Short mmCIF file of C-alpha atoms and ligand atoms in Angstrom, two decimals:
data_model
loop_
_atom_site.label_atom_id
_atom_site.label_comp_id
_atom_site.label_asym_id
_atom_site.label_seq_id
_atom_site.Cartn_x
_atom_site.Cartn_y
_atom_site.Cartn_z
CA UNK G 1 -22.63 -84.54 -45.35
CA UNK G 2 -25.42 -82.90 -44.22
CA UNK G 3 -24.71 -81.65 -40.41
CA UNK G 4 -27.03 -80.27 -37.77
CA UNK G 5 -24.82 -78.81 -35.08
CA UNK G 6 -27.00 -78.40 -31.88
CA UNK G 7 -25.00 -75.40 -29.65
CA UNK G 8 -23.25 -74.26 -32.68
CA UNK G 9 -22.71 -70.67 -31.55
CA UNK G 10 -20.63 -71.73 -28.42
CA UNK G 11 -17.19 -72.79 -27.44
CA UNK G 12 -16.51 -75.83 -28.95
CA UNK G 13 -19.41 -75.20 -31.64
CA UNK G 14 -18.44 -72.47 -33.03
CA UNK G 15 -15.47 -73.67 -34.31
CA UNK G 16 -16.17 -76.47 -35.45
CA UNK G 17 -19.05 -75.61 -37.56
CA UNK G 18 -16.37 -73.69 -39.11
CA UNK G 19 -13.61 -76.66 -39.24
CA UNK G 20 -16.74 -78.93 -41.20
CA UNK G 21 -17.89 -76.04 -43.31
CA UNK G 22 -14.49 -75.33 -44.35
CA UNK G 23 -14.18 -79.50 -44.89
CA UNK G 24 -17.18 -79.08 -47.35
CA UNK G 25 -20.08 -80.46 -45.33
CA UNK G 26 -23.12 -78.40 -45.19
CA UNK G 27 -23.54 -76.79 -41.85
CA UNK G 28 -26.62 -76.14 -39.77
CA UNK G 29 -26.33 -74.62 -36.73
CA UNK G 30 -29.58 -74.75 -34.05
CA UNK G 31 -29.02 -72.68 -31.09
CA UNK G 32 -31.11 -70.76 -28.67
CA UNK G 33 -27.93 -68.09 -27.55
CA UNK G 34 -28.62 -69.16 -23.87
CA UNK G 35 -24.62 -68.79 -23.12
CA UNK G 36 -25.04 -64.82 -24.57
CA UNK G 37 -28.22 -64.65 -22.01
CA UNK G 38 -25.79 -65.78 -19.45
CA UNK G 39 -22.77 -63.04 -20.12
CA UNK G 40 -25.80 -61.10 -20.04
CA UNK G 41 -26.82 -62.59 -16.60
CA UNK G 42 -23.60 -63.08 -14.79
CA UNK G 43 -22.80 -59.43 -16.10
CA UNK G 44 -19.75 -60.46 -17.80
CA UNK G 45 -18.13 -60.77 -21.43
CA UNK G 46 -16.13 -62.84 -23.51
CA UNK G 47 -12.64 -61.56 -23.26
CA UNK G 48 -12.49 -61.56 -27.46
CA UNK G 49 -15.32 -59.56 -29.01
CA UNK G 50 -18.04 -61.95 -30.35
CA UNK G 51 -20.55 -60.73 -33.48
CA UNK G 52 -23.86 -61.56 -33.30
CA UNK G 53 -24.03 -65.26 -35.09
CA UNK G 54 -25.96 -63.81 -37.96
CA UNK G 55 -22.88 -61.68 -38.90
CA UNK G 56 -20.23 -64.65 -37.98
CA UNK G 57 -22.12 -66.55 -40.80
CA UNK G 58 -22.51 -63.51 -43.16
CA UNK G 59 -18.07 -62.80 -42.63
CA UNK G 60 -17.75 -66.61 -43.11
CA UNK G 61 -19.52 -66.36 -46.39
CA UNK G 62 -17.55 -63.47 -47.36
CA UNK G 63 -14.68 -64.56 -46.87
CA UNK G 64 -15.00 -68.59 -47.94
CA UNK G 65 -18.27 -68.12 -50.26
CA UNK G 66 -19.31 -71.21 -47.87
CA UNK G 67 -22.69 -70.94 -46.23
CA UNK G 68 -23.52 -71.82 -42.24
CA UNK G 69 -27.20 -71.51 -41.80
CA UNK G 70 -28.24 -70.63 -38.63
CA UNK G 71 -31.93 -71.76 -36.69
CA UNK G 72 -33.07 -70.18 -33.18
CA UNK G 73 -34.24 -73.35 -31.95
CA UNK G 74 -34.15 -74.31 -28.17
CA UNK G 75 -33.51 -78.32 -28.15
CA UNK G 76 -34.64 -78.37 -24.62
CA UNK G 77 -38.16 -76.41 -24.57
CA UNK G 78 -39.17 -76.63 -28.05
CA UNK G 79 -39.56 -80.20 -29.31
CA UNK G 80 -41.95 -79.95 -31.87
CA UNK G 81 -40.25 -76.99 -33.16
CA UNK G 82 -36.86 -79.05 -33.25
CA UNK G 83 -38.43 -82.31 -34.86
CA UNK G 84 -40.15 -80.01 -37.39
CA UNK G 85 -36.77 -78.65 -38.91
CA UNK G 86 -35.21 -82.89 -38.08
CA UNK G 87 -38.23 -83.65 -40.35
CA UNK G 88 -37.95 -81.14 -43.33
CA UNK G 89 -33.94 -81.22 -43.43
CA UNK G 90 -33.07 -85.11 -42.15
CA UNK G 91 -29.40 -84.43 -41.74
CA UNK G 92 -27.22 -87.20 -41.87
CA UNK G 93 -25.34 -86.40 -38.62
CA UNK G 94 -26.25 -84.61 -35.72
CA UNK G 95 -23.56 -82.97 -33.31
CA UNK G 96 -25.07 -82.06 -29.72
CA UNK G 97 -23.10 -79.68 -27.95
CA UNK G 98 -26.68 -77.67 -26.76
CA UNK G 99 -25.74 -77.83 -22.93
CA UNK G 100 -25.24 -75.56 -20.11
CA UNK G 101 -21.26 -76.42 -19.58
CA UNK G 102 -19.43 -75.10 -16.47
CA UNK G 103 -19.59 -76.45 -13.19
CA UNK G 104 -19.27 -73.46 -11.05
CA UNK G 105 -22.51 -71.66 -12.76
CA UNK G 106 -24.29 -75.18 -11.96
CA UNK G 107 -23.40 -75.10 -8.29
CA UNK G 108 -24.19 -71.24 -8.10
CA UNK G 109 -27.52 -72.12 -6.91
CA UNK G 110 -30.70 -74.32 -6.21
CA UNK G 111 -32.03 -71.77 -9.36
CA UNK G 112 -29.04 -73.09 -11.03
CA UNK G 113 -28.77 -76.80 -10.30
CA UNK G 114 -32.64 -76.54 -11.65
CA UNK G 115 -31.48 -74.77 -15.35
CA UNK G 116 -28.37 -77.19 -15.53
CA UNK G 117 -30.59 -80.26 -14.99
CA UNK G 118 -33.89 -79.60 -17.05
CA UNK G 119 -31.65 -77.73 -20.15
CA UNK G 120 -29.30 -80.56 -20.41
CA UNK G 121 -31.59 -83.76 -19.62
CA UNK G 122 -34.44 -82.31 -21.86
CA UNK G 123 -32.40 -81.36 -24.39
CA UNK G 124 -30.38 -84.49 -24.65
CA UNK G 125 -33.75 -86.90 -24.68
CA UNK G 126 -35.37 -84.76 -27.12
CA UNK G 127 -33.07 -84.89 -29.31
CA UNK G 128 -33.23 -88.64 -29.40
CA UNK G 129 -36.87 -89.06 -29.10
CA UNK G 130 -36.72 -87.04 -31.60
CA UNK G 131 -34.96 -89.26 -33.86
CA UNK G 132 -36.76 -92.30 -33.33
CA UNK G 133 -40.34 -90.82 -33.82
CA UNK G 134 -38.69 -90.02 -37.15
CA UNK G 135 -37.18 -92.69 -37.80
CA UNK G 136 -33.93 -90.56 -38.80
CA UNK G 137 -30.81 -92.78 -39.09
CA UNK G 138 -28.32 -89.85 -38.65
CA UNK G 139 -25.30 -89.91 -36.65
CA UNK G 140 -25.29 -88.62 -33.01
CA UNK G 141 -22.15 -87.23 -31.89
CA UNK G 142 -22.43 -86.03 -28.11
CA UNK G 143 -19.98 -83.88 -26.60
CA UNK G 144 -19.58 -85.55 -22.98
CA UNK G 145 -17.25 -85.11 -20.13
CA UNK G 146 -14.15 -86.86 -18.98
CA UNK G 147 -15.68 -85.12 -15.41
CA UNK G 148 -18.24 -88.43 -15.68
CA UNK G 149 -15.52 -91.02 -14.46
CA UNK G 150 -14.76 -88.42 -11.46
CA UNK G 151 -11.19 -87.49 -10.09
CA UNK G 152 -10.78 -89.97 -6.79
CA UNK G 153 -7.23 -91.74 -7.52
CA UNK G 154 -7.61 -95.37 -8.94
CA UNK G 155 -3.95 -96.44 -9.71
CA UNK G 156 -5.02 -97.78 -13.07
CA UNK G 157 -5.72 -96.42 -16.50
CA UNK G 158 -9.33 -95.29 -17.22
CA UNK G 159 -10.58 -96.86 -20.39
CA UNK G 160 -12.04 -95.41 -23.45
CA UNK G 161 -15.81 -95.80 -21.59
CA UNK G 162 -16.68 -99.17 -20.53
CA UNK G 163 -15.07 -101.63 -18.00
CA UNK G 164 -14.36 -105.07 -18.55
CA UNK G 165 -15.49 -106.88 -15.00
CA UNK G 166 -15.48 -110.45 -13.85
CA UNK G 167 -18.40 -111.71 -11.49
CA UNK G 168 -18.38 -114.63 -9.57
CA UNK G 169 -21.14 -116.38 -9.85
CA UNK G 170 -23.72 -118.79 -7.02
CA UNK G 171 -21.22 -121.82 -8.89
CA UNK G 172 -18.32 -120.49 -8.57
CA UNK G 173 -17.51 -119.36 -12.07
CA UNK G 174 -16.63 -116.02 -13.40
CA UNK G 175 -18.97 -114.90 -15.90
CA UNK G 176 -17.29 -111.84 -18.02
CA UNK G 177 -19.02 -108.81 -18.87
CA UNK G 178 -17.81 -104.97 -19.92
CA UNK G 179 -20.33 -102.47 -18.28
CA UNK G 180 -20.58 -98.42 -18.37
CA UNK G 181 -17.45 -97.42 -16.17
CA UNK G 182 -18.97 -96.24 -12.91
CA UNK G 183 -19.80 -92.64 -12.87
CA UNK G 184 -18.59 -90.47 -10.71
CA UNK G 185 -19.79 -87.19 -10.82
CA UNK G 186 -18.09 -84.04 -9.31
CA UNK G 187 -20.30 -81.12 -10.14
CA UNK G 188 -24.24 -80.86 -11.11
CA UNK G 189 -23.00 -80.02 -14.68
CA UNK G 190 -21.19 -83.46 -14.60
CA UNK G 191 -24.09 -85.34 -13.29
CA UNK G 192 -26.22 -83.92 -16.02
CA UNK G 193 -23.39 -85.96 -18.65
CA UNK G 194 -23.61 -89.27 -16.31
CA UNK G 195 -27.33 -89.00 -17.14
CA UNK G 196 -26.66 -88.10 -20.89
CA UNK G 197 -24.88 -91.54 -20.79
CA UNK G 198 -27.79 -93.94 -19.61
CA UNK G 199 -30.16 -91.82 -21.80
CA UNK G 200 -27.60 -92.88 -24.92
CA UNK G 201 -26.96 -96.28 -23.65
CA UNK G 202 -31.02 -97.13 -24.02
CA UNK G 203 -31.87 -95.28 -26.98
CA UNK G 204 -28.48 -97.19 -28.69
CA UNK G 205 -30.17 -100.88 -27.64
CA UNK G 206 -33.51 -100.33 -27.99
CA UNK G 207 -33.76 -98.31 -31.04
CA UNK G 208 -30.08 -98.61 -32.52
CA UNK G 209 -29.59 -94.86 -32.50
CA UNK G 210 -26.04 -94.65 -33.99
CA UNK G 211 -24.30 -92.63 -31.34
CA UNK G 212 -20.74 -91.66 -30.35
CA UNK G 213 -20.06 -89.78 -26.80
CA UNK G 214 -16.81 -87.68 -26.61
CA UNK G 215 -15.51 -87.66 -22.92
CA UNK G 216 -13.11 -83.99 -23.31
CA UNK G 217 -11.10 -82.74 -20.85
CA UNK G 218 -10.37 -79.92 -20.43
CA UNK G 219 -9.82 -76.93 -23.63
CA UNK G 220 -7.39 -74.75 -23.74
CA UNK G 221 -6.81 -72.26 -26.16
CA UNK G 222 -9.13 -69.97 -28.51
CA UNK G 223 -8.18 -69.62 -32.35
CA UNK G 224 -8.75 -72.93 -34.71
CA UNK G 225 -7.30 -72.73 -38.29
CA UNK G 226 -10.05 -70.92 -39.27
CA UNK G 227 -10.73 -68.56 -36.50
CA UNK G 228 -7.88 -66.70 -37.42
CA UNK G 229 -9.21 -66.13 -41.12
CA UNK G 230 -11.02 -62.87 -40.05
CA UNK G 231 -11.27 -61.07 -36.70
CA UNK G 232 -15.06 -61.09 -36.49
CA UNK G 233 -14.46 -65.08 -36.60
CA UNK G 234 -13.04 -64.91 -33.30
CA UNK G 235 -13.84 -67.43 -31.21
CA UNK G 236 -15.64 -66.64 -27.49
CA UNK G 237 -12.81 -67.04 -24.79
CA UNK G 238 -14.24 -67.12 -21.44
CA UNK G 239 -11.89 -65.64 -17.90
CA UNK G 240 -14.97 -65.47 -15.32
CA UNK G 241 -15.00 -67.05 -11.99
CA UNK G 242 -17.95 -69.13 -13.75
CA UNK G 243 -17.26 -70.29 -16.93
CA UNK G 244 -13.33 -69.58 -17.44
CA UNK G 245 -11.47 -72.87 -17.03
CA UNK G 246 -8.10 -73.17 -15.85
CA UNK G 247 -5.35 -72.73 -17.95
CA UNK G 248 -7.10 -70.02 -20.17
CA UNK G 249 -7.69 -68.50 -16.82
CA UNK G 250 -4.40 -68.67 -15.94
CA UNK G 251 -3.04 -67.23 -19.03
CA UNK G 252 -5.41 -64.09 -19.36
CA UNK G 253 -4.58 -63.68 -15.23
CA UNK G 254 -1.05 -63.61 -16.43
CA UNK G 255 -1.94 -61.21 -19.26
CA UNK G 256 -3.51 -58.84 -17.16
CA UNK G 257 -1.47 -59.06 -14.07
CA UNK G 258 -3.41 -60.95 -11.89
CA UNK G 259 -2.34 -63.68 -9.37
CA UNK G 260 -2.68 -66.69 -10.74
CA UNK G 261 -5.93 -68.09 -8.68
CA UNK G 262 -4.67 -71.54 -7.89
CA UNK G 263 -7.69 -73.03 -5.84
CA UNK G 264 -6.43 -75.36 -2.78
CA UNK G 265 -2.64 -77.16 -3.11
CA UNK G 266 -3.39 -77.45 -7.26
CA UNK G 267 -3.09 -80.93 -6.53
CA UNK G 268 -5.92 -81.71 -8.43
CA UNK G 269 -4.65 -83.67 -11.79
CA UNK G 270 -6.78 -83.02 -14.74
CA UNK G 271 -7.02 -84.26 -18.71
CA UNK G 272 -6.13 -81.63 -21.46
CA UNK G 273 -7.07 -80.90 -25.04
CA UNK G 274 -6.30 -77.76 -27.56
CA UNK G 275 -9.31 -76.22 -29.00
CA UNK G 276 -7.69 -77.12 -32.72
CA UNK G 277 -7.19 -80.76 -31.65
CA UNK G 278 -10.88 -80.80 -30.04
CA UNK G 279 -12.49 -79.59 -33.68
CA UNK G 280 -10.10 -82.69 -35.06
CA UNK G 281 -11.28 -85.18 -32.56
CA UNK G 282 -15.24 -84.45 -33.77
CA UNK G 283 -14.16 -84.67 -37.40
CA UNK G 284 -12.11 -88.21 -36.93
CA UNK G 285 -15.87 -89.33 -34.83
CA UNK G 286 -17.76 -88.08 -37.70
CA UNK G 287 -15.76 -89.99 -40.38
CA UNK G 288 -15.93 -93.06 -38.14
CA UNK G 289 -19.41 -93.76 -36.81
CA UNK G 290 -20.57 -96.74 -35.16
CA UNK G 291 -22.51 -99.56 -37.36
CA UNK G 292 -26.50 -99.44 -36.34
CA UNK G 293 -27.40 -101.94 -33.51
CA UNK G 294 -23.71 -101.22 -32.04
CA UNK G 295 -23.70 -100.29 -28.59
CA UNK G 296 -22.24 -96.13 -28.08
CA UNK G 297 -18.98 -95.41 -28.89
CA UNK G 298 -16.85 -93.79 -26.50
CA UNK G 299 -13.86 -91.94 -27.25
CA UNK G 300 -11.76 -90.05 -24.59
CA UNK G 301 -10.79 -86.78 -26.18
CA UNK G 302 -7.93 -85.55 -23.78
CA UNK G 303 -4.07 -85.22 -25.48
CA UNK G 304 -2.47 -84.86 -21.73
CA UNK G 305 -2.76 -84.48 -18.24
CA UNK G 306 -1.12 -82.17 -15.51
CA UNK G 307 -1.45 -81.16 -12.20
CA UNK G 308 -2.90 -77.73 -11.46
CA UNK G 309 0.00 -76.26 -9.74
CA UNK G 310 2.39 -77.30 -12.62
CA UNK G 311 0.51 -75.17 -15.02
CA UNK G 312 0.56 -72.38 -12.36
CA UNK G 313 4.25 -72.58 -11.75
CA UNK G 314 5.02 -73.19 -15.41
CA UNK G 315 2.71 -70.13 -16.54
CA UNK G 316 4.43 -68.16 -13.20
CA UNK G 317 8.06 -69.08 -14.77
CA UNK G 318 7.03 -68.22 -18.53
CA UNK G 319 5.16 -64.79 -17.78
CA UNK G 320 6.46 -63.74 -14.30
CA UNK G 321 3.27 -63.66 -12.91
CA UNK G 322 2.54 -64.28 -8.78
CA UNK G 323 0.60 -67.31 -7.87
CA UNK G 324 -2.33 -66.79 -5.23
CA UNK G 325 -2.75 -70.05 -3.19
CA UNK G 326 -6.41 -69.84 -2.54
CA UNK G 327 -8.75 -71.33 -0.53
CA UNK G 328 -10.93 -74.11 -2.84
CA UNK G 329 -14.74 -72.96 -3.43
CA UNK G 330 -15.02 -76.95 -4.68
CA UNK G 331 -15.97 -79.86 -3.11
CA UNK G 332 -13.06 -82.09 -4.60
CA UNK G 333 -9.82 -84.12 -3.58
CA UNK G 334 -6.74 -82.24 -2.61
CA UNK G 335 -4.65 -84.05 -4.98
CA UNK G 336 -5.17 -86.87 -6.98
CA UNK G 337 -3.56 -89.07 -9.84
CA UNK G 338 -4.85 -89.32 -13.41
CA UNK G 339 -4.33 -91.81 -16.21
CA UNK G 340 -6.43 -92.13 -19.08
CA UNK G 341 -6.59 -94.42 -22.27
CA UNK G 342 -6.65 -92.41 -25.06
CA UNK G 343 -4.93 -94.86 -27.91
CA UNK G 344 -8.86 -94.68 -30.17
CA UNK G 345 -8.25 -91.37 -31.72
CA UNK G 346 -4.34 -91.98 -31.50
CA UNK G 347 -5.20 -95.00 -34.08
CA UNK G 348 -7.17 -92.56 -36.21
CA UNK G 349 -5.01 -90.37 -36.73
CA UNK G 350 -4.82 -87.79 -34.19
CA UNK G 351 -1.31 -85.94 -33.77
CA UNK G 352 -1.80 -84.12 -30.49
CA UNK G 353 -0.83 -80.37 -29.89
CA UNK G 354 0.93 -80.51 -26.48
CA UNK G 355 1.48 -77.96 -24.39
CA UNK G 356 4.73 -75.68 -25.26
CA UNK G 357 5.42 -72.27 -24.70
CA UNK G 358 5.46 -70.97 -27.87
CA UNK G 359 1.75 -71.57 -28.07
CA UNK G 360 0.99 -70.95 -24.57
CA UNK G 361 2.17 -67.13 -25.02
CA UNK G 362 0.91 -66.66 -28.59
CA UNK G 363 -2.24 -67.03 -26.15
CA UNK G 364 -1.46 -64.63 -23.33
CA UNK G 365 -0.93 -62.18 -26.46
CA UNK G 366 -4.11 -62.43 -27.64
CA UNK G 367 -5.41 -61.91 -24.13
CA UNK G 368 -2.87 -58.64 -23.67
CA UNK G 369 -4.32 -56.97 -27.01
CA UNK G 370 -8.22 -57.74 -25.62
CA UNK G 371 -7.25 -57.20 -21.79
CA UNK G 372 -8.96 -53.78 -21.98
CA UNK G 373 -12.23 -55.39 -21.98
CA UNK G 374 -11.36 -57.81 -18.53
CA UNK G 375 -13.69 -56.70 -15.75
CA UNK G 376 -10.96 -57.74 -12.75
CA UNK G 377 -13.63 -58.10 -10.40
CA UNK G 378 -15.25 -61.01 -12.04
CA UNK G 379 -11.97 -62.83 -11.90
CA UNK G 380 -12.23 -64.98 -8.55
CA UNK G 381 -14.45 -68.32 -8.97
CA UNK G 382 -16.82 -67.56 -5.82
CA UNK G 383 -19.54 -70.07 -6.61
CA UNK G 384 -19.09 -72.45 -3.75
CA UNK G 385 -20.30 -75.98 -3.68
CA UNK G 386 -21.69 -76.71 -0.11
CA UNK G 387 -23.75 -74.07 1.89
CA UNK G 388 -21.07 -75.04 4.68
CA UNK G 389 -17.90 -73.31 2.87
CA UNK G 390 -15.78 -73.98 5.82
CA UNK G 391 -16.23 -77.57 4.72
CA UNK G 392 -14.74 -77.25 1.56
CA UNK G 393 -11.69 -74.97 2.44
CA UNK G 394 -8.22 -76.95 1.27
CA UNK G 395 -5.11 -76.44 3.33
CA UNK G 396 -1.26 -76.26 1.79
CA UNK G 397 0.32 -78.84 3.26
CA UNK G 398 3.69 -76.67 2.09
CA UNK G 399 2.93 -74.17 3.87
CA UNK G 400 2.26 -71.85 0.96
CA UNK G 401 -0.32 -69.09 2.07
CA UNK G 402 -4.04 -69.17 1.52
CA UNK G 403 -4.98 -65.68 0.20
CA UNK G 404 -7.82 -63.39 -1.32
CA UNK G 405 -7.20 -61.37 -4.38
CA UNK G 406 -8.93 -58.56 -5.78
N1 USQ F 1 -9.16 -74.39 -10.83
C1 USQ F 1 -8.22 -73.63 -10.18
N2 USQ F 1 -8.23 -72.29 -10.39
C2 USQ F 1 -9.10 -71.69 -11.27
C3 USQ F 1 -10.05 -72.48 -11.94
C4 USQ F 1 -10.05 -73.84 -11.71
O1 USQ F 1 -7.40 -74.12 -9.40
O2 USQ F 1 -9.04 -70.46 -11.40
C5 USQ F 1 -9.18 -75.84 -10.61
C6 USQ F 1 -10.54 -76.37 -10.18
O3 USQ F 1 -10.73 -76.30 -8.79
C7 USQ F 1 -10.50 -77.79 -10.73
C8 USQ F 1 -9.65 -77.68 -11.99
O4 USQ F 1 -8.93 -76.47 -11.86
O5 USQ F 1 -9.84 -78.62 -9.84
C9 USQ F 1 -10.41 -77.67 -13.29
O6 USQ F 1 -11.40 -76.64 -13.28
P1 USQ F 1 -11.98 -76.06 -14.65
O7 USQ F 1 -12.91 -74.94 -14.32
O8 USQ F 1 -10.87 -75.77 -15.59
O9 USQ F 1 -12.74 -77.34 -15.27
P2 USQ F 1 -14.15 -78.03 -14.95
O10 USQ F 1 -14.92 -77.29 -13.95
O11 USQ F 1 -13.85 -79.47 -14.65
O12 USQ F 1 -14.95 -77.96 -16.32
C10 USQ F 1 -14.36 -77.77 -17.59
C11 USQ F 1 -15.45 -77.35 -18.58
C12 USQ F 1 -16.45 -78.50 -18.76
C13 USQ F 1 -15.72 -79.75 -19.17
C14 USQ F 1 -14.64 -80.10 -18.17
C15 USQ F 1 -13.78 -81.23 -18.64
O13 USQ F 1 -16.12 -76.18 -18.14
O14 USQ F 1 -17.42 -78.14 -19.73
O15 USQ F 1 -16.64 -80.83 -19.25
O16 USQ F 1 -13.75 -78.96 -18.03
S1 USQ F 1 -13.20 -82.21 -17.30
O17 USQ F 1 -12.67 -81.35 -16.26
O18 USQ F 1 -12.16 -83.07 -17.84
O19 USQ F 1 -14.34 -82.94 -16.78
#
């Protein structure tokens, strides 16, 4: 297949790109480097060092004689720039990953919130309008959030996107119907993907867009199968207040000898997914699209769940490292329950990578050979998300200590 992946120097995009290339699709990546402009802004680095993308697609060559072509396009500001290059090369699926994605540098802000809204709302409906003006039946495969059905504790499992619900009608009968589960963001990053949903929800009815939204939890990990192929493959890993998510953060803290920066009681319970099993998950969507006129697929890509404090204590065990119990910069619940439906890719063939130790210090290795470049003061999250941070201050109801680190 021919593949246009939107955001294909970043996290998630990176890597795959590679994972399809090395399947034998042809790969196009369109990317305007924002998340290099932001290292750039927020003064900070990847903890692996990243080549340009020009030379990441000149080593892959080299060393696979496959080619990954490479477009500076920004999907949000330049539509007629992006629906010239949809025109001329009519891919036959389209992966979107071109969004701003952490919730801390969305909060950071009013500057911020701005950026995260108009990049990820423009850049979504463009695409799609896109599309349609083209009349371009290829695939859309969204990289959403499972951060869209929020974290309050329900007591039941969350399904795979939409909710079957009975209402009662004037007669007294119960007319059946399965609607969007209600969103429930938690960040202005999330919000952004409850948007993305309503924009793909219309464009799927009115125009029968083909389109499949991925609700990930949370990565962990760095190297993919083919990552490891050559160092200046590396994939970006991320341990800033910002965009560094938990248990990579944990693992380079551990690395480096840092306290463990457990926000609040690490009550909060939260989905999981290895970086190798995420670049599966879009290849099993890919191979399994939805029929045109079908409304969007959802799939929740998460392998696990566990409790923030579990990691901690399990990382503190493995590594020796000191937990810091520390006040919570987030507006969020203390502690709260999490089960999620995740039986679609299951069916498909997914055979999860679960967290064990072996792989979890194979990690902290990696971040012990690169911990040279860790700037320690751009280790504590400190974007806070109410002006009022008083507000959002969690206490330990076990009496652990709430502490700064530096
Ligand atoms: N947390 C800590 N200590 C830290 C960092 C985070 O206790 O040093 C806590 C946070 O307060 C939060 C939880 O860990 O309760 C998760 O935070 P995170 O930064 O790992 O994840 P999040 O902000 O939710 O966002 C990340 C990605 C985002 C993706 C999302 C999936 O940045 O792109 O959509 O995970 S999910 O969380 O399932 O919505």
């Amino acid at each position: 297949m021919k593949i246009a992946v939107m955001g294909g120097d970043g996290f998630i995009g990176w890597p795959t790109s590679l994972h399809l290339s090395d399947a034998g699709h042809e790969i196009h990546i369109l990317d305007n480097l924002s998340r290099r402009w932001i290292d750039t802004e927020l003064g900070v680095q990847s903890l692996t060092p990243m080549d340009s993308i020009q030379e990441r697609t000149r080593i892959w060559h080299a060393e696979t004689g496959r080619r990954i072509h490479f477009n500076l396009i920004d999907l949000a500001k330049d539509y007629e720039l992006l629906k010239k290059w949809l025109a001329e090369n009519r891919p036959d699926a389209v992966i979107h990953f071109a969004e701003q994605r952490a919730a801390p540098y969305s909060m950071k802000s009013d500057r911020h919130k701005n950026y995260t809204v108009n990049n990820n709302v423009n850049a979504t409906h463009n695409l799609l309008n896109a599309l349609v003006e083209l009349e371009l039946d290829a695939h859309l495969i969204h990289l959403g959030t499972m951060g869209v059905y929020g974290y309050s504790t329900v007591g039941v499992a969350i399904p795979e996107g939409y909710l079957p619900v009975g209402i009662e009608t004037a007669t007294g009968k119960t007319v059946s119907q399965e609607i969007l589960y209600p969103s429930n963001p938690g960040s202005i990053y999330h919000m952004t993907k409850c948007l993305d949903q309503l924009l793909f929800h219309f464009y799927a009815k009115n125009d029968r867009l083909r389109i499949t939204d991925l609700h990930q939890g949370i990565v962990w990990g760095t190297h993919t199968e083919q990552t490891h192929l050559h160092p200046q493959l590396v994939n970006r890993f991320d341990y800033d207040g910002d965009y560094g998510t938990v248990l990579n953060r944990f693992l380079i803290q551990a690395a480096i000898g840092y306290p463990l920066t457990v926000h609040g009681t690490g009550g909060q319970t939260r989905a999981f997914i290895h970086i190798q099993d995420s670049v599966r998950c879009i290849e099993l969507a890919l191979n399994n699209p939805p029929a045109r006129g079908a409304r969007v697929e959802i799939f929740n890509q998460v392998t696990e769940t566990h409790r923030v404090r579990d990691l901690a204590e399990m990382i503190a065990k493995m590594t020796g490292a000191e937990i810091a119990w520390l006040p919570n910069p987030r507006k969020e619940a203390l502690e709260n329950e999490l089960i999620i439906r995740n039986e679609k890719f299951r069916n498909l063939g997914l055979d999860p990578i679960t967290l064990h130790a072996g792989l979890l210090s194979e990690i902290v290795d990696v971040a012990k050979k690169f911990a040279y470049r860790v700037d320690r003061s751009r280790v504590p999250a400190v974007s806070a998300w109410t002006k009022d941070i008083a507000a959002t201050i969690n206490h330990d109801p076990e009496g652990k200590r709430l502490k700064s680190v530096s």
